Amino acid sequence: MIALDIEAKWQNAWDRDGIFVPKMDGRKKFMITVPWPYTNGSLHVGHGRTYTLGDIIARYKRSRNYNVLFPMGFHQSGTPILAFSERIRAGDRSTIDLYTSYLKEYGEKDIDALIESFKDPKNIADYFSNAIINDFKHLGYSIDWTRRFTSADEFYQKFVQWQFRRLNEKGLVKQGRYPILYSLEDDNAVGEDDIKDGDTDKVTIEEYTAIFFRGKSFDLIAASLRPETIYGITNIWVNPDVKYVKVKISGRMAVVSEECSTKLKFQGNEIEVAGEASVQEIQKQTYTTPAGKEVKVYQADFVDPDNGTGIVYSVPSHSVYDYVYYRKKRGKDFPVIIEAPMKMKDIESKYDLETEEGREEATKDLYRNEFYYGKLVDSGPYTGMTVREAREAVKRDLISSGNAFTFYETSRHAVTRSGSKVIVAVLPDQWFLDYSQPWLKDLGHTMINTMTMHPEVYRNVMNDAIDWLKERPCARRRGLGTRLPFDDRWVIESLSDSTIYPAVYTNSIPLRSLYETGKLDDDAITRIFMNGEPKNEDESEAKRQFEYWYPVDIRLTAIPHISNHLSFYVLNHAAIFPKEKWPAGLIISGLVVSNGAKISKSKGNVVSLLEIAKKYSADIYRLYVAVQADISSTMDWNETDLASITRRFNEFKDLMAGFKQDTSDLTFEEAWFVARFSVRLRQFMESMDRYQIRDAYINIFYGVLNDLRYLSSRGGDVNRALTPVIADWLRALMPVIPHHAEEYWHSYVSDTYVSVDPFDENFQDRYERTVRRFGMTCDQMYSAMDYVEKVLQDVKNIMQVTGIEPKSVEITVANADVVRAAQEFLNNSVSGQSKKYMQYLAKRRKDIMIYGFDEYDVLQRNQVYLSKQIGCPVRIERGDVINGKIALPGKPVIYIS
């Protein structure tokens, strides 16, 4: 049976029998969640990593007899779905082509009719919700779909409104003037979920100081993140290819780029555009800096009209771009106004400033060095201040004197998922969540410092994110989602409605029933999720489910979510729930690239989840995700590594296809394999308990395959060796390759489902009994073969060094007297009989290795193997002094003749 048939067979069986729908029982529960997907299109290989890792953990926990809840819902809030729908209604060709490509991939026939239906945004959301369910089933995810809901479901929106009323009662919801990310075309606030690549390439709001430079006919405005450098200004830059306009602002006539004039309006400035200003007109006059210095205007093509004001003031000593361009135009004579360990000459020798990449890296390095270690010189009243101190002081003084104002800019050029340009706007009546409250931050830190965190390094990162977070816009004028309960003109934005939503997974079924019977109000929700006696059967069931399953034991998501979703997740739980319902653990995964490059349609490296399942098979993809990179590392999806993993997977399949049970007595080599498997299984569980998935599966998949190769080379019977371990091997492999594990389980082990058939907690005892007849424990037998290979390598090393072609080899292991003496020597309890060996043992201390097995017995059992590998007869002896050498425990004397 081919892989796709096997996978479809077991996906249908799991679904038919509902084996992943958990019921409350006496076992220890484990609830794991991953971010609910946004439903405006298909998901790709990068998204699949997070969901696959979550499923691997869920399946592993079931194998350890946990009662596991792994739920999933769908995120349908925000502006992207609405914006795409509006673009389809408007006949936008690029949007129609995009959705046509999605539908072709899913094999749809009547594409025109479906595109027509997408003029209703709900149809987009519902279509891709169902498509994602299909994709996830094809990848074998063990999700409980009975609890699914969406952020557009009305019963869930009741819960979100309850949440906001509680936040408001605690003084965390406020309204006021606030800068936000804003879509020009959609005329609406946007968040990370709305921005193209916003989840992997975060867009933040940066606060510039827009400074006036006084001219005779009009002023220029240049915006900078570094106002402390005004005493080092040599000139002003403009771009000859940019359209500049005159604007009346703050009672002054000033020039900015046309793009900037739009941003100024959206930031609440009363301005009036008074016509264009040519570059020649700008350059006719000189301008006075706030420090009183007259400067000229020069042309430079690096000036971006869509960044800041489209006008840049030049400080060559402290700006890499200014330095490069100023040298070309005016030479190398310019003032230095910041003393720091790294100077521009150091930057020039360290980086290639002729390349854009070199200039960008150099800029980051220089700015970082000056900010942390720099002090101002020749800077008037600011001389002697650190850069940190001066930046705030200069900005404050410039603004208070009317020579500057605050201007907001995005940290990078950005567009929404539907292609609309994103700027920073300042809304006078914006609703936001105030995360700056000290009491809330204290609770957040307590939560972070007491939860499981993997990798541990992110604990400090999360704490820093909590410290950094202040006000967060939480509502917008349009979009899909929940109406703000105390101002229904606003819709709660898409990240703010998705903070404590995992609580609803626990009891979505009775909550939905309560809503449908008109009984889901704030009081009922409080009784269910907080305190109070339930008033009906649905409330009782909802409360029982919540109390049993919550809190989330592990939330798994990717690193870009730390500064937004995860921070909100922590702080909203801290604000609303008691400590016993706080999230218990976080796992933060790295990013995904494809062939070393960021995944994007423009690079042609987007591989959808559907395509993966069809082209490569679910189990191969899952194995790739498991072993290709540690959870915290970036995973590179590429065909070369995929081919290598596929080869080993096919080796495993061939092995299983030829397997026949054999319960006859094991040889020494076969018992060694069982012992080694026992140790590997224990190590596997230790790794998985620490969420070190890659280490776990390199050990239990590749390691066991390699052991079987070695066993075969020693003449062992693979079937006989596998028979006592096959059930546990399939249990261990099941979280990663569940379809094939299920197939071979039913073929060779049982008619139960391996997906929900847990390990026997006393598996170690069973393996110990299997190898006990050889007089060793599993650990000892595991070491015994390593010892044999070590002795063999010692012989080969002697042969190589001496050049001797041996006719015979004598290996003498330590006799009982030497072993006892060595043990006493190591324990500092020397008896009279052992004293004669002490001086020699002291000299050779590093060579002593006390094994728990009889070295003579082990080498005797492997005498034929050693003789074959060396190519001559091998004799094993016990002794102490041989040719002046003492055979030590773990270090036999080797004599070649």
Coordinates of C-alpha atoms in Angstrom, one line a residue, residues 313-811:
Y313 CA 19.9 66.5 7.6
S314 CA 23.5 65.4 7.3
V315 CA 25.8 64.5 10.2
P316 CA 28.7 62.7 8.4
S317 CA 30.6 61.8 11.6
H318 CA 27.7 59.9 13.0
S319 CA 25.7 58.6 10.0
V320 CA 27.1 56.1 7.6
Y321 CA 25.0 57.2 4.6
D322 CA 25.8 60.9 5.2
Y323 CA 29.5 59.9 5.5
V324 CA 29.5 58.1 2.2
Y325 CA 27.7 60.8 0.3
Y326 CA 29.4 63.8 2.0
R327 CA 32.9 62.5 1.2
K328 CA 32.0 62.3 -2.5
K329 CA 30.6 65.9 -2.6
R330 CA 32.5 67.9 0.0
G331 CA 35.6 65.9 1.3
K332 CA 36.4 64.6 4.8
D333 CA 36.2 67.8 6.9
F334 CA 33.3 67.6 9.3
P335 CA 32.7 68.0 13.0
V336 CA 32.7 65.1 15.5
I337 CA 30.2 65.7 18.3
I338 CA 29.9 62.2 19.9
E339 CA 32.8 60.5 21.6
A340 CA 32.4 56.7 21.5
P341 CA 34.7 53.6 21.4
M342 CA 33.7 53.0 17.8
K343 CA 34.5 55.8 15.3
M344 CA 33.7 56.2 11.7
K345 CA 37.2 55.1 10.6
D346 CA 36.6 51.9 12.5
I347 CA 33.3 51.4 10.7
E348 CA 34.9 52.0 7.3
S349 CA 37.6 49.3 8.0
K350 CA 35.0 46.8 9.3
Y351 CA 32.3 47.1 6.6
D352 CA 32.0 47.4 2.8
L353 CA 30.3 50.8 2.6
E354 CA 30.0 50.6 -1.1
T355 CA 27.2 48.1 -0.8
E356 CA 23.7 48.7 0.6
E357 CA 24.0 45.7 2.9
G358 CA 27.3 46.9 4.2
R359 CA 25.9 50.4 4.9
E360 CA 22.8 49.0 6.7
E361 CA 24.9 46.7 9.0
A362 CA 27.4 49.5 9.6
T363 CA 24.6 51.9 10.6
K364 CA 23.2 49.4 13.2
D365 CA 26.6 48.9 14.7
L366 CA 27.5 52.6 14.9
Y367 CA 24.1 53.6 16.3
R368 CA 24.2 50.9 18.9
N369 CA 27.7 51.8 20.0
E370 CA 27.0 55.5 20.3
F371 CA 23.7 55.0 22.1
Y372 CA 25.1 52.8 24.8
Y373 CA 28.6 54.3 25.1
G374 CA 28.6 57.7 23.5
K375 CA 29.0 61.2 25.2
L376 CA 28.4 64.6 23.5
V377 CA 31.2 67.1 22.8
D378 CA 31.1 70.6 21.3
S379 CA 27.3 70.5 21.7
G380 CA 26.5 73.7 23.6
P381 CA 24.6 73.1 26.8
Y382 CA 24.4 69.3 26.1
T383 CA 28.2 68.8 26.2
G384 CA 29.1 66.0 28.6
M385 CA 25.7 64.3 28.5
T386 CA 25.5 60.7 27.4
V387 CA 23.7 60.1 24.1
R388 CA 20.8 58.6 26.1
E389 CA 20.4 61.7 28.2
A390 CA 20.9 64.2 25.4
R391 CA 18.4 62.6 23.1
E392 CA 15.5 63.3 25.4
A393 CA 16.8 66.7 26.5
V394 CA 17.4 68.0 23.0
K395 CA 14.0 66.7 21.8
R396 CA 12.2 68.3 24.8
D397 CA 13.9 71.6 24.3
L398 CA 13.3 71.7 20.5
I399 CA 9.6 71.0 20.9
S400 CA 9.1 73.4 23.7
S401 CA 10.8 76.2 21.7
G402 CA 8.6 75.6 18.7
N403 CA 11.5 74.4 16.6
A404 CA 10.3 70.8 16.3
F405 CA 7.3 68.5 16.8
T406 CA 6.7 64.7 17.2
F407 CA 6.3 62.8 14.0
Y408 CA 5.5 59.1 13.8
E409 CA 6.7 56.6 11.2
T410 CA 6.5 52.9 10.5
S411 CA 9.6 50.9 11.2
R412 CA 9.6 49.6 7.7
H413 CA 7.5 50.1 4.5
A414 CA 4.4 48.0 4.9
V415 CA 1.2 47.1 3.2
T416 CA -1.9 45.2 4.4
R417 CA -2.5 41.6 3.3
S418 CA -4.8 43.1 0.6
G419 CA -2.1 45.5 -0.6
S420 CA -3.1 48.8 1.0
K421 CA -0.3 51.1 2.1
V422 CA 0.2 51.3 5.9
I423 CA 1.1 54.6 7.7
V424 CA 1.0 55.9 11.2
A425 CA -2.1 57.9 12.1
V426 CA -3.0 59.6 15.3
L427 CA -6.7 59.3 16.2
P428 CA -8.1 61.7 18.8
D429 CA -10.6 59.2 20.2
Q430 CA -8.8 55.9 19.9
W431 CA -9.7 53.1 22.3
F432 CA -6.7 51.3 23.7
L433 CA -5.8 48.8 26.4
D434 CA -3.4 50.3 29.0
Y435 CA -0.8 47.6 29.7
S436 CA 1.4 50.1 31.5
Q437 CA -0.2 49.6 34.9
P438 CA 2.5 48.5 37.4
W439 CA 0.1 46.0 39.2
L440 CA -0.6 44.3 35.9
K441 CA 3.1 44.1 34.9
D442 CA 3.9 42.6 38.3
L443 CA 1.3 39.9 37.8
G444 CA 2.6 39.3 34.3
H445 CA 6.2 38.9 35.5
T446 CA 5.0 36.5 38.3
M447 CA 3.2 34.4 35.7
I448 CA 6.2 34.3 33.3
N449 CA 8.7 33.4 36.1
T450 CA 6.6 30.5 37.4
M451 CA 5.6 28.8 34.1
T452 CA 7.4 26.2 32.0
M453 CA 9.3 28.0 29.3
H454 CA 11.1 26.4 26.4
P455 CA 13.6 27.4 25.4
E456 CA 14.5 28.9 28.8
V457 CA 16.3 31.9 27.1
Y458 CA 12.9 33.3 26.2
R459 CA 11.9 33.8 29.8
N460 CA 14.0 37.0 30.0
V461 CA 12.8 38.0 26.5
M462 CA 9.2 37.7 27.6
N463 CA 9.8 39.7 30.7
D464 CA 11.4 42.4 28.6
A465 CA 8.4 42.4 26.3
I466 CA 6.1 42.9 29.3
D467 CA 8.2 45.8 30.5
W468 CA 8.2 47.4 27.1
L469 CA 4.5 47.2 26.5
K470 CA 2.4 50.3 27.2
E471 CA -0.8 51.3 25.5
R472 CA -2.2 49.1 22.8
P473 CA -5.0 50.1 20.3
C474 CA -7.8 47.7 20.8
A475 CA -10.6 48.8 18.5
R476 CA -11.1 50.1 15.0
R477 CA -13.9 51.7 13.0
R478 CA -14.5 48.9 10.5
G479 CA -13.7 45.2 9.9
L480 CA -15.1 41.9 11.0
G481 CA -15.3 41.0 14.7
T482 CA -16.9 41.9 18.0
R483 CA -18.4 45.3 18.7
L484 CA -16.9 47.2 21.7
P485 CA -19.6 46.7 24.4
F486 CA -19.5 50.3 25.6
D487 CA -19.2 52.0 22.2
D488 CA -20.6 49.9 19.4
R489 CA -19.3 52.3 16.7
W490 CA -16.0 50.4 17.2
V491 CA -15.0 46.8 16.4
I492 CA -12.5 45.1 18.7
E493 CA -9.3 44.6 16.8
S494 CA -8.1 41.1 15.8
L495 CA -5.3 40.5 18.3
S496 CA -7.3 42.0 21.2
D497 CA -10.2 39.6 20.7
S498 CA -7.8 36.6 20.7
T499 CA -6.1 36.7 24.1
I500 CA -7.9 34.4 26.4
Y501 CA -9.9 32.5 23.7
P502 CA -8.3 29.1 24.7
A503 CA -10.7 29.2 27.7
V504 CA -13.6 28.7 25.3
Y505 CA -12.1 25.6 23.8
T506 CA -12.8 23.8 27.1
N507 CA -16.6 24.3 27.0
S508 CA -17.6 25.7 23.6
I509 CA -20.4 23.1 23.1
P510 CA -22.4 24.0 26.2
L511 CA -21.6 27.7 25.7
R512 CA -23.1 27.6 22.2
S513 CA -26.1 25.8 23.6
L514 CA -26.6 28.5 26.2
Y515 CA -26.4 31.2 23.5
E516 CA -28.9 29.4 21.2
T517 CA -31.4 29.3 24.1
G518 CA -30.9 33.0 25.0
K519 CA -29.2 32.2 28.4
L520 CA -25.6 33.4 27.7
D521 CA -25.2 36.8 29.4
D522 CA -22.4 38.4 31.4
D523 CA -23.8 36.9 34.7
A524 CA -23.8 33.4 33.2
I525 CA -20.3 33.8 31.8
T526 CA -19.0 35.0 35.2
R527 CA -20.6 32.0 37.0
I528 CA -19.0 29.6 34.5
F529 CA -15.5 31.1 34.3
M530 CA -15.1 32.8 37.6
N531 CA -17.4 32.1 40.6
G532 CA -21.0 31.5 41.4
E533 CA -23.4 28.6 41.3
P534 CA -24.5 27.4 37.9
K535 CA -28.2 27.9 37.2
N536 CA -28.9 25.2 34.7
E537 CA -27.5 22.0 33.2
D538 CA -25.6 23.7 30.3
E539 CA -23.9 26.1 32.8
S540 CA -23.0 23.2 35.1
E541 CA -21.5 21.3 32.2
A542 CA -19.6 24.4 30.9
K543 CA -18.2 25.0 34.4
R544 CA -17.2 21.4 34.9
Q545 CA -15.4 21.3 31.6
F546 CA -13.6 24.6 32.3
E547 CA -12.5 23.6 35.8
Y548 CA -11.2 20.2 34.5
W549 CA -9.3 21.3 31.4
Y550 CA -8.1 24.8 32.2
P551 CA -5.4 26.2 32.3
V552 CA -3.5 25.6 29.1
D553 CA -0.5 23.4 30.0
I554 CA 1.4 24.4 26.9
R555 CA 0.9 27.2 24.4
L556 CA 3.1 26.7 21.3
T557 CA 3.7 29.6 18.9
A558 CA 6.5 31.3 16.9
I559 CA 9.0 33.9 18.1
P560 CA 7.4 36.9 16.2
H561 CA 4.4 36.7 18.6
I562 CA 6.4 37.5 21.7
S563 CA 6.0 41.2 21.6
N564 CA 2.3 41.1 20.7
H565 CA 0.1 38.1 21.0
L566 CA 2.0 36.3 23.7
S567 CA 2.3 39.5 25.8
F568 CA -1.4 40.2 25.5
Y569 CA -2.1 36.5 26.3
V570 CA -0.1 36.7 29.5
L571 CA -1.4 40.1 30.7
N572 CA -5.1 39.4 29.9
H573 CA -5.0 36.1 31.8
A574 CA -3.3 37.9 34.7
A575 CA -5.9 40.7 34.7
I576 CA -9.0 38.4 34.5
F577 CA -8.2 34.9 36.0
P578 CA -7.0 33.7 39.4
K579 CA -3.5 32.2 39.5
E580 CA -4.7 28.6 39.3
K581 CA -6.1 29.3 35.8
W582 CA -3.0 31.1 34.5
P583 CA -1.2 29.5 31.5
A584 CA 1.2 26.9 32.8
G585 CA 3.8 26.8 29.9
L586 CA 5.0 28.4 26.7
I587 CA 7.0 26.9 23.9
I588 CA 8.4 29.4 21.4
S589 CA 9.5 28.0 18.0
G590 CA 11.8 29.5 15.4
L591 CA 11.0 30.7 11.9
V592 CA 10.8 28.8 8.7
V593 CA 12.7 29.6 5.5
S594 CA 12.7 27.8 2.2
N595 CA 16.0 27.1 0.5
G596 CA 17.6 29.7 2.7
A597 CA 15.2 32.5 1.8
K598 CA 12.1 34.0 3.4
I599 CA 9.0 32.3 2.2
S600 CA 7.0 34.5 -0.2
K601 CA 5.1 34.2 -3.5
S602 CA 7.5 36.6 -5.1
K603 CA 10.4 34.2 -4.5
G604 CA 8.4 31.3 -5.8
N605 CA 9.1 29.2 -2.7
V606 CA 5.7 28.9 -1.2
V607 CA 4.6 25.3 -0.7
S608 CA 1.1 24.9 0.6
L609 CA 0.1 22.3 3.2
L610 CA -2.2 20.6 0.7
E611 CA 0.7 20.3 -1.8
I612 CA 2.9 18.8 1.0
A613 CA 0.4 16.1 1.8
K614 CA -0.1 15.2 -1.8
K615 CA 3.5 15.5 -3.1
Y616 CA 5.6 14.2 -0.2
S617 CA 3.2 12.4 2.2
A618 CA 2.2 13.7 5.6
D619 CA 4.6 11.4 7.6
I620 CA 7.7 12.4 5.6
Y621 CA 6.8 16.1 6.2
R622 CA 6.2 15.5 9.9
L623 CA 9.5 13.6 10.2
Y624 CA 11.2 16.5 8.5
V625 CA 9.8 19.0 10.9
A626 CA 10.8 16.8 13.9
V627 CA 14.5 16.3 13.0
Q628 CA 15.5 19.1 10.7
A629 CA 15.9 21.7 13.4
D630 CA 15.5 22.3 17.2
I631 CA 12.3 23.9 18.1
S632 CA 14.0 27.3 18.7
S633 CA 16.1 27.3 15.5
T634 CA 15.1 28.4 12.1
M635 CA 14.0 25.5 9.9
D636 CA 15.0 25.5 6.2
W637 CA 12.6 23.6 4.0
N638 CA 14.7 22.3 1.0
E639 CA 14.6 19.4 -1.4
T640 CA 18.1 18.1 -0.6
D641 CA 17.5 17.5 3.1
L642 CA 14.0 16.2 2.3
A643 CA 15.5 13.6 -0.1
S644 CA 17.9 12.4 2.7
I645 CA 15.1 12.0 5.2
T646 CA 13.0 10.3 2.6
R647 CA 15.7 7.7 2.0
R648 CA 15.9 6.8 5.7
F649 CA 12.1 6.7 5.9
N650 CA 12.0 4.3 3.0
E651 CA 14.6 2.2 4.8
F652 CA 12.3 2.0 7.8
K653 CA 9.3 1.1 5.6
D654 CA 11.3 -1.7 3.9
L655 CA 12.3 -3.0 7.3
M656 CA 8.7 -3.1 8.5
A657 CA 7.4 -4.7 5.3
G658 CA 9.8 -7.6 5.8
F659 CA 9.2 -8.0 9.5
K660 CA 8.1 -11.4 10.9
Q661 CA 7.7 -12.1 14.6
D662 CA 10.3 -14.5 16.1
T663 CA 10.0 -15.2 19.8
S664 CA 12.9 -17.7 20.0
D665 CA 15.8 -17.1 22.4
L666 CA 18.0 -14.1 21.7
T667 CA 21.7 -14.3 20.9
F668 CA 24.1 -12.0 22.8
E669 CA 24.1 -9.5 20.0
E670 CA 20.3 -9.5 19.8
A671 CA 20.0 -9.0 23.5
W672 CA 22.4 -6.1 23.2
F673 CA 20.1 -4.5 20.7
V674 CA 17.1 -4.9 23.1
A675 CA 19.2 -3.4 25.9
R676 CA 20.4 -0.6 23.7
F677 CA 16.8 0.1 22.6
S678 CA 15.7 0.2 26.3
V679 CA 18.3 2.9 27.0
R680 CA 17.4 4.8 23.8
L681 CA 13.7 4.7 24.8
R682 CA 14.5 6.1 28.2
Q683 CA 16.6 8.8 26.7
F684 CA 13.8 9.5 24.1
M685 CA 11.3 10.1 26.9
E686 CA 13.7 12.3 28.8
S687 CA 14.2 14.4 25.7
M688 CA 10.5 14.6 24.9
D689 CA 9.7 15.6 28.5
R690 CA 12.0 18.5 27.9
Y691 CA 10.5 19.2 24.5
Q692 CA 13.8 18.4 22.8
I693 CA 12.0 16.8 19.8
R694 CA 14.9 16.7 17.4
D695 CA 17.2 15.0 19.9
A696 CA 14.4 12.5 20.8
Y697 CA 13.8 11.4 17.2
I698 CA 17.3 11.4 16.0
N699 CA 17.8 8.9 18.8
I700 CA 14.7 6.8 18.5
F701 CA 14.4 6.8 14.7
Y702 CA 17.9 7.2 13.2
G703 CA 19.6 5.7 16.2
V704 CA 17.5 2.5 16.2
L705 CA 17.9 2.1 12.4
N706 CA 21.7 2.4 12.8
D707 CA 21.6 -0.2 15.6
L708 CA 19.8 -2.6 13.4
R709 CA 22.4 -2.1 10.7
Y710 CA 25.1 -2.9 13.1
L711 CA 23.2 -5.9 14.5
S712 CA 22.8 -7.2 11.0
S713 CA 26.6 -6.7 10.3
R714 CA 27.3 -8.8 13.4
G715 CA 25.1 -11.7 12.1
G716 CA 22.1 -11.0 14.4
D717 CA 18.6 -11.7 13.3
V718 CA 16.7 -8.4 12.9
N719 CA 13.3 -9.9 13.2
R720 CA 14.2 -11.8 16.4
A721 CA 15.7 -8.6 17.9
L722 CA 12.8 -6.4 16.9
T723 CA 10.1 -8.7 18.2
P724 CA 10.3 -7.8 21.9
V725 CA 10.6 -4.0 21.2
I726 CA 8.4 -3.4 18.2
A727 CA 5.3 -2.3 20.2
D728 CA 7.3 0.3 22.1
W729 CA 9.2 1.4 19.0
L730 CA 5.9 2.1 17.2
R731 CA 4.5 3.9 20.2
A732 CA 7.6 6.1 20.2
L733 CA 7.5 6.8 16.5
M734 CA 3.7 7.4 16.5
P735 CA 3.8 11.1 17.4
V736 CA 5.9 11.9 14.3
I737 CA 4.9 9.2 11.7
P738 CA 1.4 8.3 13.0
H739 CA -0.1 6.9 9.8
H740 CA 2.7 4.3 9.3
A741 CA 3.0 3.6 13.0
E742 CA -0.8 2.8 13.0
E743 CA -0.5 0.6 9.9
Y744 CA 2.4 -1.5 11.4
W745 CA 0.8 -1.6 14.8
H746 CA -2.3 -3.2 13.4
S747 CA -0.2 -5.5 11.3
Y748 CA 2.1 -6.8 14.0
V749 CA 0.9 -5.7 17.5
S750 CA -2.8 -5.1 18.1
D751 CA -6.2 -4.1 16.7
T752 CA -6.3 -1.1 19.1
Y753 CA -5.1 2.3 18.0
V754 CA -1.4 3.0 18.7
S755 CA -2.4 6.7 18.7
V756 CA -4.1 6.2 22.1
D757 CA -2.4 3.1 23.4
P758 CA 0.0 4.3 26.1
F759 CA 3.4 3.0 27.1
D760 CA 3.5 0.6 30.0
E761 CA 5.1 2.7 32.8
N762 CA 7.2 -0.4 33.8
F763 CA 8.6 -1.0 30.4
Q764 CA 12.1 -1.0 31.8
D765 CA 11.5 -4.1 34.0
R766 CA 10.4 -6.0 30.9
Y767 CA 13.6 -5.3 29.1
E768 CA 15.7 -6.0 32.1
R769 CA 14.1 -9.5 32.3
T770 CA 14.9 -10.0 28.6
V771 CA 18.7 -9.5 29.0
R772 CA 19.1 -10.8 32.6
R773 CA 20.1 -14.3 31.4
F774 CA 23.3 -12.8 30.2
G775 CA 24.2 -11.7 33.7
M776 CA 23.9 -7.9 33.0
T777 CA 21.5 -5.0 33.2
C778 CA 20.4 -3.2 30.2
D779 CA 22.7 -0.3 30.9
Q780 CA 25.6 -2.7 31.3
M781 CA 24.9 -4.6 28.1
Y782 CA 24.4 -1.2 26.3
S783 CA 28.0 -0.4 27.4
A784 CA 29.4 -3.8 26.7
M785 CA 29.3 -3.5 22.9
D786 CA 30.8 0.0 23.1
Y787 CA 33.6 -1.6 25.1
V788 CA 34.1 -4.3 22.5
E789 CA 34.3 -1.6 19.7
K790 CA 36.7 0.4 21.8
V791 CA 39.0 -2.6 22.3
L792 CA 38.8 -3.3 18.6
Q793 CA 39.8 0.2 17.7
D794 CA 42.7 0.0 20.2
V795 CA 44.0 -3.0 18.3
K796 CA 43.6 -1.3 14.9
N797 CA 45.4 1.8 16.2
I798 CA 48.4 -0.3 17.3
M799 CA 48.5 -2.0 13.9
Q800 CA 48.5 1.3 12.2
V801 CA 51.2 2.8 14.3
T802 CA 53.5 -0.2 14.2
G803 CA 52.7 -1.3 10.7
I804 CA 52.5 -4.9 11.9
E805 CA 50.3 -7.4 10.0
P806 CA 49.4 -9.6 13.0
K807 CA 49.4 -13.4 12.9
S808 CA 47.7 -13.5 16.3
V809 CA 46.4 -11.0 19.0
E810 CA 46.3 -11.6 22.7
I811 CA 44.0 -9.4 24.8

